[in-house]
CSV table of C-alpha atoms in Angstrom, one decimal:
chain,number,residue,atom,x,y,z
A,1,MET,CA,0.0,0.0,0.0
A,2,HIS,CA,1.2,3.5,-0.8
A,3,LEU,CA,2.0,5.6,2.2
A,4,LEU,CA,1.3,8.7,0.1
A,5,GLU,CA,-0.8,8.9,-3.0
A,6,VAL,CA,-1.6,12.2,-4.8
A,7,ARG,CA,-4.2,12.0,-7.5
A,8,GLU,CA,-4.8,14.8,-10.0
A,9,LEU,CA,-4.3,17.7,-7.5
A,10,GLU,CA,-5.3,21.1,-8.9
A,11,LYS,CA,-4.9,24.6,-7.7
A,12,ARG,CA,-5.7,27.6,-10.0
A,13,TYR,CA,-4.4,31.1,-9.6
A,14,PRO,CA,-4.7,34.0,-12.1
A,15,THR,CA,-1.2,33.5,-13.4
A,16,PHE,CA,-0.4,29.9,-12.4
A,17,THR,CA,-2.1,26.5,-12.5
A,18,LEU,CA,-1.2,23.4,-10.6
A,19,ASP,CA,-2.4,20.9,-13.3
A,20,LYS,CA,-3.6,17.5,-12.2
A,21,VAL,CA,-0.5,16.6,-10.2
A,22,SER,CA,-0.2,12.9,-9.5
A,23,PHE,CA,2.5,10.8,-7.8
A,24,SER,CA,2.8,8.2,-5.1
A,25,LEU,CA,5.4,7.0,-2.5
A,26,GLU,CA,5.7,3.6,-0.7
A,27,PRO,CA,7.0,3.1,2.8
A,28,GLY,CA,10.7,3.0,3.3
A,29,TYR,CA,11.8,5.4,0.6
A,30,ILE,CA,13.0,9.0,0.1
A,31,MET,CA,11.5,11.0,-2.8
A,32,GLY,CA,13.0,14.2,-4.0
A,33,PHE,CA,10.6,16.8,-5.3
A,34,ILE,CA,12.4,19.0,-7.8
A,35,GLY,CA,11.7,21.9,-10.1
A,36,ARG,CA,12.9,25.5,-10.5
A,37,ASN,CA,11.6,28.2,-8.3
A,38,GLY,CA,7.9,28.9,-9.1
A,39,ALA,CA,7.3,25.5,-10.6
A,40,GLY,CA,4.7,24.5,-8.0
A,41,LYS,CA,6.6,22.5,-5.3
A,42,THR,CA,5.4,24.5,-2.3
A,43,THR,CA,1.9,25.0,-3.8
A,44,THR,CA,1.6,21.2,-4.2
A,45,MET,CA,2.7,20.6,-0.6
A,46,LYS,CA,0.3,23.2,0.8
A,47,ALA,CA,-2.6,21.9,-1.3
A,48,MET,CA,-1.9,18.3,-0.2
A,49,LEU,CA,-2.1,19.3,3.4
A,50,ASN,CA,-5.2,21.6,3.0
A,51,LEU,CA,-3.2,24.6,4.0
A,52,ILE,CA,-4.5,26.3,0.8
A,53,HIS,CA,-7.8,25.6,-0.9
A,54,ARG,CA,-7.5,23.0,-3.7
A,55,ASP,CA,-9.6,23.2,-6.9
A,56,GLY,CA,-9.6,19.4,-7.5
A,57,GLY,CA,-7.9,16.1,-6.8
A,58,GLU,CA,-7.4,13.7,-3.9
A,59,VAL,CA,-4.7,12.8,-1.4
A,60,PHE,CA,-4.4,9.5,0.4
A,61,VAL,CA,-2.2,8.9,3.4
A,62,ASN,CA,-1.7,5.2,4.3
A,63,GLY,CA,-4.9,4.4,2.3
A,64,LYS,CA,-7.1,7.0,4.0
A,65,SER,CA,-8.5,10.0,2.2
A,66,PHE,CA,-6.7,13.0,3.7
A,67,PHE,CA,-9.6,15.4,3.2
A,68,GLU,CA,-12.1,13.1,4.7
A,69,ASN,CA,-9.9,12.1,7.6
A,70,GLU,CA,-7.7,15.2,8.0
A,71,ARG,CA,-7.1,15.0,11.8
A,72,ALA,CA,-6.1,11.3,11.7
A,73,CYS,CA,-3.9,11.8,8.7
A,74,LYS,CA,-2.1,14.8,10.1
A,75,GLY,CA,-1.3,12.6,13.1
A,76,GLU,CA,0.8,10.4,10.7
A,77,ILE,CA,2.5,13.4,9.0
A,78,GLY,CA,5.4,15.5,10.0
A,79,PHE,CA,5.6,18.7,8.0
A,80,VAL,CA,8.6,21.1,8.1
A,81,MET,CA,8.5,24.1,5.8
A,82,GLY,CA,11.9,25.5,5.3
A,83,GLU,CA,14.0,26.5,8.3
A,84,PHE,CA,12.3,26.4,11.7
A,85,ASP,CA,12.5,30.1,12.6
A,86,CYS,CA,9.4,30.9,14.7
A,87,TYR,CA,9.2,32.1,18.3
A,88,ARG,CA,12.9,32.9,18.2
A,89,ASN,CA,13.0,34.1,21.9
A,90,ALA,CA,11.2,31.0,23.2
A,91,THR,CA,13.0,28.0,24.6
A,92,LEU,CA,12.6,24.6,22.9
A,93,LYS,CA,10.9,23.3,26.1
A,94,THR,CA,8.3,26.0,25.9
A,95,ILE,CA,7.5,25.2,22.2
A,96,THR,CA,7.5,21.5,22.9
A,97,ASP,CA,5.1,21.9,25.9
A,98,VAL,CA,2.6,23.6,23.5
A,99,THR,CA,3.1,21.2,20.6
A,100,ARG,CA,2.6,18.0,22.5
A,101,ARG,CA,-1.0,19.1,23.5
A,102,PHE,CA,-2.1,18.8,19.8
A,103,TYR,CA,-1.1,15.1,19.5
A,104,PRO,CA,-2.8,12.4,21.4
A,105,ASP,CA,-0.1,9.9,20.3
A,106,TRP,CA,2.8,12.0,21.5
A,107,ASP,CA,5.6,9.8,22.5
A,108,GLU,CA,7.8,11.4,25.2
A,109,THR,CA,10.3,8.6,25.1
A,110,ALA,CA,10.8,9.1,21.4
A,111,TYR,CA,11.1,12.9,21.9
A,112,LYS,CA,13.8,12.5,24.5
A,113,LYS,CA,15.6,10.0,22.2
A,114,TYR,CA,15.7,12.5,19.3
A,115,LEU,CA,16.8,15.3,21.6
A,116,ASP,CA,19.7,13.2,22.6
A,117,ARG,CA,20.4,12.0,19.1
A,118,PHE,CA,20.4,15.5,17.6
A,119,ALA,CA,22.3,17.0,20.6
A,120,LEU,CA,19.5,19.4,21.4
A,121,VAL,CA,19.2,21.2,24.7
A,122,GLU,CA,15.7,22.1,25.7
A,123,GLU,CA,16.7,25.1,27.7
A,124,LYS,CA,18.2,26.8,24.6
A,125,LYS,CA,16.2,29.4,22.7
A,126,VAL,CA,15.4,29.0,19.1
A,127,LYS,CA,17.6,32.0,18.2
A,128,GLU,CA,20.6,30.3,19.8
A,129,LEU,CA,20.4,27.3,17.5
A,130,SER,CA,22.3,27.0,14.2
A,131,ALA,CA,20.2,26.7,11.0
A,132,GLY,CA,20.9,22.9,10.9
A,133,MET,CA,20.0,22.4,14.5
A,134,ARG,CA,16.7,24.3,14.0
A,135,VAL,CA,15.8,21.8,11.2
A,136,LYS,CA,16.7,18.9,13.5
A,137,TYR,CA,14.5,20.3,16.2
A,138,ALA,CA,11.6,20.5,13.8
A,139,LEU,CA,12.2,16.9,12.8
A,140,ALA,CA,12.3,15.9,16.5
A,141,LEU,CA,8.9,17.4,17.0
A,142,ALA,CA,7.5,15.6,13.9
A,143,LEU,CA,9.0,12.3,14.8
A,144,SER,CA,7.8,12.4,18.4
A,145,HIS,CA,4.1,12.0,17.4
A,146,ASN,CA,5.0,8.8,15.5
A,147,ALA,CA,4.8,10.5,12.1
A,148,ARG,CA,5.3,7.9,9.3
A,149,LEU,CA,5.4,10.4,6.5
A,150,LEU,CA,7.8,13.4,6.6
A,151,ILE,CA,7.0,16.2,4.2
A,152,LEU,CA,9.8,18.7,4.1
A,153,ASP,CA,10.0,21.9,2.0
A,154,GLU,CA,13.6,22.9,1.3
A,155,PRO,CA,14.9,21.5,4.6
A,156,THR,CA,18.6,21.9,3.5
A,157,SER,CA,18.3,25.3,2.0
A,158,GLY,CA,20.8,27.7,3.6
A,159,LEU,CA,22.8,25.0,5.4
A,160,ASP,CA,26.5,24.7,4.9
A,161,PRO,CA,27.8,21.5,3.1
A,162,VAL,CA,28.7,19.7,6.4
A,163,SER,CA,25.3,20.4,8.0
A,164,ARG,CA,23.5,19.3,4.8
A,165,ASP,CA,25.5,16.1,4.7
A,166,ASP,CA,24.7,15.5,8.3
A,167,LEU,CA,21.0,16.0,7.8
A,168,LEU,CA,21.0,13.7,4.8
A,169,ASP,CA,22.5,11.0,7.0
A,170,VAL,CA,19.6,11.5,9.4
A,171,PHE,CA,17.1,11.1,6.5
A,172,ARG,CA,18.7,7.8,5.5
A,173,ASP,CA,18.6,6.5,9.1
A,174,LEU,CA,15.0,7.5,9.5
A,175,ILE,CA,13.8,5.3,6.7
A,176,GLU,CA,16.0,2.4,7.4
A,177,ASP,CA,13.4,0.2,9.2
A,178,GLY,CA,11.0,0.5,6.2
A,179,SER,CA,8.2,2.1,8.1
A,180,ARG,CA,8.7,5.7,7.2
A,181,SER,CA,9.0,7.7,4.0
A,182,ILE,CA,10.3,11.2,3.3
A,183,LEU,CA,9.1,13.6,0.6
A,184,PHE,CA,11.3,16.7,0.4
A,185,SER,CA,11.5,19.5,-2.1
A,186,THR,CA,14.9,20.9,-3.0
A,187,HIS,CA,16.8,22.8,-5.6
A,188,ILE,CA,20.1,21.4,-4.3
A,189,ILE,CA,20.5,18.5,-6.8
A,190,SER,CA,23.6,17.1,-5.2
A,191,ASP,CA,21.5,16.3,-2.1
A,192,LEU,CA,19.3,14.1,-4.2
A,193,GLU,CA,22.3,12.2,-5.7
A,194,LYS,CA,23.2,11.3,-2.1
A,195,CYS,CA,20.0,10.1,-0.7
A,196,ALA,CA,16.9,10.0,-2.9
A,197,ASP,CA,15.4,6.8,-4.2
A,198,TYR,CA,12.7,8.5,-6.3
A,199,ILE,CA,12.4,11.7,-8.2
A,200,THR,CA,9.2,13.7,-8.9
A,201,TYR,CA,10.0,16.6,-11.3
A,202,ILE,CA,7.5,19.4,-11.6
A,203,LYS,CA,7.7,22.0,-14.4
A,204,GLY,CA,5.2,24.8,-14.9
A,205,GLY,CA,2.7,23.2,-12.5
A,206,LYS,CA,2.8,19.9,-14.3
A,207,ILE,CA,4.5,16.6,-13.4
A,208,LEU,CA,7.2,15.9,-16.0
A,209,ALA,CA,8.4,12.7,-14.4
A,210,SER,CA,7.9,10.6,-11.3
A,211,THR,CA,10.1,7.5,-11.2
A,212,ASP,CA,13.1,6.0,-9.4
A,213,VAL,CA,16.3,7.9,-9.7
A,214,ILE,CA,18.2,5.3,-11.8
A,215,SER,CA,15.4,5.1,-14.4
A,216,PHE,CA,15.2,8.9,-14.5
A,217,ARG,CA,18.9,9.3,-15.2
A,218,GLU,CA,19.0,6.4,-17.7
A,219,SER,CA,16.2,7.9,-19.8
A,220,TYR,CA,18.5,10.8,-20.9
A,221,ARG,CA,22.0,11.2,-22.4
A,222,LEU,CA,24.4,14.1,-22.7
A,223,VAL,CA,25.8,14.7,-26.2
A,224,SER,CA,28.5,16.9,-27.5
A,225,GLY,CA,29.9,17.5,-31.0
A,226,ASP,CA,31.0,20.0,-33.6
A,227,ARG,CA,28.7,22.7,-34.9
A,228,GLU,CA,28.3,20.9,-38.2
A,229,HIS,CA,26.5,18.1,-36.3
A,230,LEU,CA,24.1,20.5,-34.7
A,231,GLU,CA,21.6,21.9,-37.2
A,232,VAL,CA,20.2,18.6,-38.6
A,233,ARG,CA,19.9,17.2,-35.1
A,234,ARG,CA,18.6,20.3,-33.2
A,235,PRO,CA,14.9,19.1,-33.3
A,236,LYS,CA,15.9,16.1,-31.1
A,237,LEU,CA,17.7,18.1,-28.6
A,238,ILE,CA,15.8,18.9,-25.4
A,239,GLY,CA,18.2,21.7,-24.5
A,240,CYS,CA,21.5,22.9,-25.9
A,241,LYS,CA,24.5,25.1,-25.2
A,242,GLU,CA,26.7,26.3,-28.0
A,243,HIS,CA,30.3,27.2,-27.5
A,244,ALA,CA,33.4,28.0,-29.5
A,245,PHE,CA,34.2,24.3,-30.2
A,246,GLY,CA,30.7,23.1,-30.9
A,247,PHE,CA,27.7,22.2,-28.6
A,248,THR,CA,26.7,20.2,-25.6
A,249,GLY,CA,23.1,19.2,-25.1
A,250,LEU,CA,20.6,16.7,-23.7
A,251,ILE,CA,18.6,14.1,-25.5
A,252,ARG,CA,16.3,11.3,-24.7
A,253,ALA,CA,17.9,7.8,-24.5
A,254,GLU,CA,15.7,6.5,-27.4
A,255,ASP,CA,17.2,9.2,-29.7
A,256,GLU,CA,20.8,8.1,-29.1
A,257,ALA,CA,21.1,6.5,-32.6
A,258,ALA,CA,20.7,9.8,-34.3
A,259,PHE,CA,23.8,11.1,-32.5
A,260,GLN,CA,26.3,8.3,-33.2
A,261,SER,CA,28.8,10.8,-34.7
A,262,CYS,CA,28.8,12.8,-31.5
A,263,LYS,CA,30.3,12.1,-28.0
A,264,ILE,CA,27.6,10.5,-25.8
A,265,ALA,CA,27.8,10.3,-22.0
A,266,PRO,CA,25.4,9.4,-19.1
A,267,ALA,CA,23.4,12.3,-17.8
A,268,ASP,CA,23.4,13.5,-14.2
A,269,LEU,CA,20.4,14.9,-12.4
A,270,GLU,CA,21.6,18.5,-12.4
A,271,SER,CA,22.3,18.4,-16.2
A,272,ILE,CA,18.9,16.9,-16.9
A,273,MET,CA,17.2,19.7,-15.0
A,274,ILE,CA,19.3,22.5,-16.5
A,275,TYR,CA,18.7,21.4,-20.1
A,276,THR,CA,15.1,20.5,-19.6
A,277,GLU,CA,14.3,24.0,-18.4
A,278,GLN,CA,15.6,25.2,-21.7
A,279,GLU,CA,13.1,23.1,-23.6
A,280,ASP,CA,10.4,25.7,-24.0
A,281,SER,CA,12.9,28.4,-25.0
A,282,HIS,CA,13.2,29.4,-28.7
A,283,GLU,CA,16.8,30.5,-28.1
A,284,THR,CA,19.8,28.3,-27.6
A,285,ALA,CA,22.2,29.3,-24.8
A,286,VAL,CA,25.5,30.5,-26.3
A,287,LEU,CA,28.6,30.5,-24.1
């Protein structure tokens, strides 16, 4: 059974539409939710959790309709939006005392375990914590009511490389027993290379792909060649950058035969995203 299933979720604004967004996530996995700024990542997460009014679609958490069982479903979800930065002058203990009242299944033993694991001191104020420690505190709160699904919006944004790597280790540890899953949005593609099992890619409010990371990477190729090879093959290029010695671009794996005279290499996640975002442009980037 899927731990999370999103079916044709819609949200319409005057200048943007979230268009029938669908994807699913099974227990025991990490899914990276990617797309450029303004693509619809945060809108999707807020609509999923009924934080903004949706115009259509359904969301299921552990087989239950979220919108028909919102209170019960929220008890199974831990949601962290960006860096935890509220009540900066309050101590962690004060915030926790308020938070635990909202969750009948609050697990004090688990909370103490995560405080110890993350080296958090309850007497400290929020403003005294580093950015990485504030995210860990938000995770400790989420995990202490036995949340099985963690939904995290840009949790590593603004963290230094060491803190990001430490947090990704925490993510991997959290799903190790196969009972939890993590959906997290990010524009830091290197983070996904380290920990994500699945990728959901949103572009302009539409899901471009939702699959495992390996299949996603293997469905594309990077090609490079001389300018004389470019014009006849340009229609098959998803995106392209021209330079003094020729061009480099992205193609779908099934089009590889048309580029046999060019150099072909595996595509990494960052290159796929960079070149795909050029797809709708009528101009080719020139270096």
